[in-house]
Amino acid sequence: MLALILALGATAGLQAGTTPATPEKLVCRWYPEPSSRVKKTKVCKTRADWEYYDKEAREGARELLDTTRVRGRPGGM
């Protein structure tokens, strides 16, 4: 009985330690078409690609806000 438990524990450890090499899952988002109120386009990327895309968009927005500030007031007012 003890040998069976040890054997099962050893195979479970091997299974838990090995992960199959699978590509990242795709994450899809829907974006509205600029020329339509109804039509949307589906864009699919990996999670890492979306994180990079979101980071670049945030940095671009921050740069745009920083360049439009005049005398330390947001929006130049």
Short mmCIF file of N, CA, C and O in Angstrom, two decimals:
data_model
loop_
_atom_site.label_atom_id
_atom_site.label_comp_id
_atom_site.label_asym_id
_atom_site.label_seq_id
_atom_site.Cartn_x
_atom_site.Cartn_y
_atom_site.Cartn_z
N MET A 1 0.83 -1.18 0.00
CA MET A 1 0.00 0.00 0.00
C MET A 1 0.88 1.25 0.00
O MET A 1 0.60 2.18 -0.72
N LEU A 2 1.92 1.27 0.82
CA LEU A 2 2.83 2.41 0.88
C LEU A 2 3.53 2.62 -0.46
O LEU A 2 3.69 3.76 -0.91
N ALA A 3 3.90 1.54 -1.13
CA ALA A 3 4.56 1.64 -2.43
C ALA A 3 3.63 2.28 -3.45
O ALA A 3 4.06 3.09 -4.28
N LEU A 4 2.34 1.93 -3.40
CA LEU A 4 1.36 2.51 -4.32
C LEU A 4 1.23 4.02 -4.09
O LEU A 4 1.22 4.80 -5.03
N ILE A 5 1.17 4.44 -2.85
CA ILE A 5 1.05 5.87 -2.53
C ILE A 5 2.29 6.62 -2.99
O ILE A 5 2.19 7.70 -3.59
N LEU A 6 3.45 6.05 -2.74
CA LEU A 6 4.69 6.70 -3.17
C LEU A 6 4.77 6.78 -4.70
O LEU A 6 5.21 7.78 -5.25
N ALA A 7 4.35 5.73 -5.37
CA ALA A 7 4.38 5.72 -6.83
C ALA A 7 3.43 6.77 -7.40
O ALA A 7 3.75 7.49 -8.34
N LEU A 8 2.24 6.88 -6.82
CA LEU A 8 1.28 7.88 -7.29
C LEU A 8 1.78 9.30 -7.02
O LEU A 8 1.61 10.18 -7.84
N GLY A 9 2.41 9.49 -5.87
CA GLY A 9 2.96 10.81 -5.54
C GLY A 9 4.07 11.20 -6.50
O GLY A 9 4.18 12.35 -6.91
N ALA A 10 4.89 10.24 -6.88
CA ALA A 10 6.00 10.52 -7.78
C ALA A 10 5.50 10.89 -9.17
O ALA A 10 6.00 11.81 -9.81
N THR A 11 4.49 10.17 -9.66
CA THR A 11 3.97 10.49 -11.00
C THR A 11 3.19 11.79 -10.97
O THR A 11 3.22 12.55 -11.94
N ALA A 12 2.53 12.10 -9.88
CA ALA A 12 1.81 13.37 -9.78
C ALA A 12 2.79 14.53 -9.79
O ALA A 12 2.53 15.57 -10.39
N GLY A 13 3.93 14.37 -9.14
CA GLY A 13 4.95 15.41 -9.13
C GLY A 13 5.52 15.65 -10.52
O GLY A 13 5.78 16.77 -10.91
N LEU A 14 5.70 14.58 -11.28
CA LEU A 14 6.19 14.74 -12.64
C LEU A 14 5.17 15.46 -13.51
O LEU A 14 5.51 16.31 -14.31
N GLN A 15 3.90 15.11 -13.35
CA GLN A 15 2.87 15.73 -14.16
C GLN A 15 2.73 17.21 -13.80
O GLN A 15 2.54 18.05 -14.66
N ALA A 16 2.82 17.54 -12.52
CA ALA A 16 2.67 18.93 -12.11
C ALA A 16 3.86 19.76 -12.54
O ALA A 16 3.73 20.93 -12.83
N GLY A 17 5.04 19.18 -12.59
CA GLY A 17 6.25 19.91 -12.94
C GLY A 17 6.40 20.16 -14.43
O GLY A 17 7.13 21.03 -14.84
N THR A 18 5.72 19.40 -15.24
CA THR A 18 5.85 19.57 -16.68
C THR A 18 4.62 20.27 -17.22
O THR A 18 3.49 19.92 -16.91
N THR A 19 4.86 21.29 -18.02
CA THR A 19 3.76 21.99 -18.67
C THR A 19 3.95 21.88 -20.16
O THR A 19 5.06 22.03 -20.66
N PRO A 20 2.90 21.61 -20.88
CA PRO A 20 3.03 21.48 -22.32
C PRO A 20 3.36 22.84 -22.94
O PRO A 20 2.92 23.89 -22.47
N ALA A 21 4.16 22.82 -23.98
CA ALA A 21 4.53 24.05 -24.67
C ALA A 21 3.41 24.43 -25.64
O ALA A 21 3.37 23.97 -26.77
N THR A 22 2.50 25.25 -25.17
CA THR A 22 1.40 25.70 -26.01
C THR A 22 1.53 27.20 -26.21
O THR A 22 2.00 27.91 -25.34
N PRO A 23 1.12 27.66 -27.37
CA PRO A 23 1.18 29.11 -27.60
C PRO A 23 0.18 29.83 -26.71
O PRO A 23 -0.77 29.24 -26.22
N GLU A 24 0.41 31.11 -26.50
CA GLU A 24 -0.50 31.90 -25.67
C GLU A 24 -1.88 31.96 -26.31
O GLU A 24 -2.01 31.98 -27.53
N LYS A 25 -2.88 32.00 -25.45
CA LYS A 25 -4.24 32.12 -25.95
C LYS A 25 -4.47 33.52 -26.51
O LYS A 25 -3.87 34.49 -26.04
N LEU A 26 -5.33 33.61 -27.49
CA LEU A 26 -5.68 34.90 -28.04
C LEU A 26 -6.79 35.55 -27.22
O LEU A 26 -7.71 34.87 -26.76
N VAL A 27 -6.68 36.84 -27.05
CA VAL A 27 -7.71 37.63 -26.38
C VAL A 27 -8.26 38.57 -27.44
O VAL A 27 -7.51 39.28 -28.11
N CYS A 28 -9.60 38.56 -27.60
CA CYS A 28 -10.22 39.37 -28.64
C CYS A 28 -10.97 40.54 -28.03
O CYS A 28 -11.57 40.43 -26.97
N ARG A 29 -10.90 41.68 -28.71
CA ARG A 29 -11.62 42.88 -28.32
C ARG A 29 -12.38 43.39 -29.55
O ARG A 29 -11.96 43.19 -30.67
N TRP A 30 -13.49 44.05 -29.28
CA TRP A 30 -14.30 44.64 -30.35
C TRP A 30 -14.09 46.15 -30.34
O TRP A 30 -14.20 46.79 -29.30
N TYR A 31 -13.78 46.71 -31.52
CA TYR A 31 -13.60 48.15 -31.66
C TYR A 31 -14.61 48.69 -32.67
O TYR A 31 -14.80 48.11 -33.74
N PRO A 32 -15.25 49.82 -32.35
CA PRO A 32 -16.23 50.39 -33.28
C PRO A 32 -15.54 50.97 -34.51
O PRO A 32 -14.43 51.49 -34.44
N GLU A 33 -16.22 50.85 -35.64
CA GLU A 33 -15.72 51.45 -36.88
C GLU A 33 -15.97 52.96 -36.80
O GLU A 33 -17.04 53.38 -36.38
N PRO A 34 -15.01 53.77 -37.20
CA PRO A 34 -15.20 55.22 -37.12
C PRO A 34 -16.34 55.74 -37.99
O PRO A 34 -16.96 56.73 -37.67
N SER A 35 -16.63 55.06 -39.08
CA SER A 35 -17.64 55.55 -40.01
C SER A 35 -19.03 54.95 -39.78
O SER A 35 -19.93 55.18 -40.57
N SER A 36 -19.20 54.16 -38.72
CA SER A 36 -20.47 53.50 -38.51
C SER A 36 -20.84 53.52 -37.03
O SER A 36 -19.99 53.45 -36.16
N ARG A 37 -22.14 53.61 -36.76
CA ARG A 37 -22.62 53.56 -35.38
C ARG A 37 -22.80 52.12 -34.91
O ARG A 37 -22.89 51.85 -33.72
N VAL A 38 -22.93 51.19 -35.85
CA VAL A 38 -23.26 49.82 -35.51
C VAL A 38 -22.10 48.85 -35.73
O VAL A 38 -21.86 47.97 -34.92
N LYS A 39 -21.38 49.01 -36.82
CA LYS A 39 -20.34 48.06 -37.21
C LYS A 39 -19.14 48.11 -36.25
O LYS A 39 -18.68 49.17 -35.87
N LYS A 40 -18.66 46.92 -35.88
CA LYS A 40 -17.49 46.79 -35.02
C LYS A 40 -16.53 45.80 -35.63
O LYS A 40 -16.93 44.88 -36.33
N THR A 41 -15.27 45.98 -35.35
CA THR A 41 -14.22 45.10 -35.86
C THR A 41 -13.64 44.31 -34.69
O THR A 41 -13.35 44.88 -33.64
N LYS A 42 -13.45 43.02 -34.90
CA LYS A 42 -12.88 42.15 -33.87
C LYS A 42 -11.36 42.09 -34.09
O LYS A 42 -10.89 41.77 -35.17
N VAL A 43 -10.62 42.40 -33.03
CA VAL A 43 -9.16 42.37 -33.07
C VAL A 43 -8.68 41.37 -32.03
O VAL A 43 -9.03 41.48 -30.86
N CYS A 44 -7.89 40.40 -32.46
CA CYS A 44 -7.39 39.35 -31.56
C CYS A 44 -5.87 39.42 -31.48
O CYS A 44 -5.19 39.48 -32.52
N LYS A 45 -5.35 39.42 -30.25
CA LYS A 45 -3.92 39.43 -30.01
C LYS A 45 -3.65 38.59 -28.76
O LYS A 45 -4.56 38.29 -28.01
N THR A 46 -2.39 38.28 -28.52
CA THR A 46 -2.04 37.57 -27.29
C THR A 46 -2.09 38.55 -26.13
O THR A 46 -2.07 39.77 -26.31
N ARG A 47 -2.15 38.03 -24.92
CA ARG A 47 -2.21 38.88 -23.73
C ARG A 47 -0.99 39.81 -23.67
O ARG A 47 -1.11 40.99 -23.35
N ALA A 48 0.19 39.28 -24.00
CA ALA A 48 1.41 40.10 -23.98
C ALA A 48 1.31 41.23 -25.01
O ALA A 48 1.72 42.36 -24.73
N ASP A 49 0.76 40.95 -26.18
CA ASP A 49 0.60 41.98 -27.20
C ASP A 49 -0.36 43.07 -26.73
O ASP A 49 -0.13 44.25 -26.95
N TRP A 50 -1.47 42.67 -26.08
CA TRP A 50 -2.43 43.66 -25.57
C TRP A 50 -1.79 44.52 -24.48
O TRP A 50 -2.03 45.72 -24.42
N GLU A 51 -1.00 43.90 -23.61
CA GLU A 51 -0.35 44.67 -22.55
C GLU A 51 0.59 45.71 -23.16
O GLU A 51 0.63 46.86 -22.71
N TYR A 52 1.34 45.32 -24.18
CA TYR A 52 2.25 46.24 -24.86
C TYR A 52 1.45 47.36 -25.54
O TYR A 52 1.78 48.54 -25.42
N TYR A 53 0.38 47.00 -26.22
CA TYR A 53 -0.48 47.97 -26.91
C TYR A 53 -1.07 48.97 -25.92
O TYR A 53 -1.05 50.18 -26.16
N ASP A 54 -1.59 48.49 -24.80
CA ASP A 54 -2.18 49.36 -23.79
C ASP A 54 -1.13 50.29 -23.17
O ASP A 54 -1.40 51.47 -22.94
N LYS A 55 0.06 49.77 -22.92
CA LYS A 55 1.14 50.58 -22.36
C LYS A 55 1.52 51.70 -23.32
O LYS A 55 1.67 52.86 -22.91
N GLU A 56 1.67 51.39 -24.59
CA GLU A 56 2.02 52.39 -25.59
C GLU A 56 0.92 53.44 -25.72
O GLU A 56 1.21 54.63 -25.87
N ALA A 57 -0.34 53.04 -25.64
CA ALA A 57 -1.45 53.98 -25.74
C ALA A 57 -1.45 54.92 -24.54
O ALA A 57 -1.68 56.13 -24.69
N ARG A 58 -1.20 54.39 -23.35
CA ARG A 58 -1.15 55.23 -22.15
C ARG A 58 -0.02 56.25 -22.25
O ARG A 58 -0.18 57.42 -21.92
N GLU A 59 1.15 55.78 -22.69
CA GLU A 59 2.30 56.67 -22.82
C GLU A 59 2.05 57.75 -23.86
O GLU A 59 2.42 58.91 -23.68
N GLY A 60 1.42 57.39 -24.97
CA GLY A 60 1.09 58.36 -26.00
C GLY A 60 0.11 59.41 -25.50
O GLY A 60 0.26 60.61 -25.78
N ALA A 61 -0.89 58.98 -24.76
CA ALA A 61 -1.86 59.92 -24.20
C ALA A 61 -1.19 60.84 -23.19
O ALA A 61 -1.46 62.04 -23.16
N ARG A 62 -0.30 60.29 -22.38
CA ARG A 62 0.41 61.11 -21.40
C ARG A 62 1.28 62.16 -22.09
O ARG A 62 1.32 63.32 -21.69
N GLU A 63 1.98 61.76 -23.16
CA GLU A 63 2.81 62.71 -23.91
C GLU A 63 1.95 63.81 -24.53
O GLU A 63 2.33 64.98 -24.51
N LEU A 64 0.80 63.44 -25.07
CA LEU A 64 -0.09 64.43 -25.66
C LEU A 64 -0.56 65.44 -24.62
O LEU A 64 -0.56 66.65 -24.87
N LEU A 65 -0.92 64.96 -23.45
CA LEU A 65 -1.34 65.87 -22.38
C LEU A 65 -0.20 66.76 -21.92
O LEU A 65 -0.39 67.94 -21.65
N ASP A 66 0.99 66.19 -21.82
CA ASP A 66 2.14 66.97 -21.37
C ASP A 66 2.50 68.07 -22.36
O ASP A 66 2.91 69.16 -21.97
N THR A 67 2.34 67.83 -23.65
CA THR A 67 2.71 68.83 -24.65
C THR A 67 1.63 69.91 -24.80
O THR A 67 1.92 70.98 -25.31
N THR A 68 0.41 69.65 -24.36
CA THR A 68 -0.65 70.65 -24.49
C THR A 68 -0.77 71.52 -23.25
O THR A 68 -1.54 72.47 -23.25
N ARG A 69 -0.01 71.25 -22.22
CA ARG A 69 -0.07 72.06 -20.99
C ARG A 69 0.73 73.35 -21.18
O ARG A 69 1.85 73.35 -21.66
N VAL A 70 0.10 74.45 -20.77
CA VAL A 70 0.76 75.74 -20.85
C VAL A 70 0.76 76.34 -19.46
O VAL A 70 -0.27 76.39 -18.78
N ARG A 71 1.93 76.78 -19.01
CA ARG A 71 2.09 77.39 -17.68
C ARG A 71 1.57 76.49 -16.56
O ARG A 71 0.97 76.95 -15.62
N GLY A 72 1.74 75.19 -16.71
CA GLY A 72 1.37 74.26 -15.66
C GLY A 72 -0.11 73.99 -15.51
O GLY A 72 -0.53 73.32 -14.59
N ARG A 73 -0.93 74.52 -16.40
CA ARG A 73 -2.37 74.29 -16.31
C ARG A 73 -2.79 73.29 -17.36
O ARG A 73 -2.49 73.47 -18.54
N PRO A 74 -3.52 72.24 -16.97
CA PRO A 74 -3.96 71.23 -17.95
C PRO A 74 -4.86 71.85 -19.00
O PRO A 74 -5.70 72.70 -18.73
N GLY A 75 -4.64 71.48 -20.24
CA GLY A 75 -5.48 71.92 -21.34
C GLY A 75 -5.16 73.33 -21.82
O GLY A 75 -5.77 73.84 -22.73
N GLY A 76 -4.18 73.98 -21.22
CA GLY A 76 -3.77 75.30 -21.65
C GLY A 76 -4.72 76.41 -21.26
O GLY A 76 -4.72 77.49 -21.83
N MET A 77 -5.59 76.22 -20.32
CA MET A 77 -6.55 77.25 -19.91
C MET A 77 -6.01 78.10 -18.81
O MET A 77 -5.32 77.80 -17.97
#
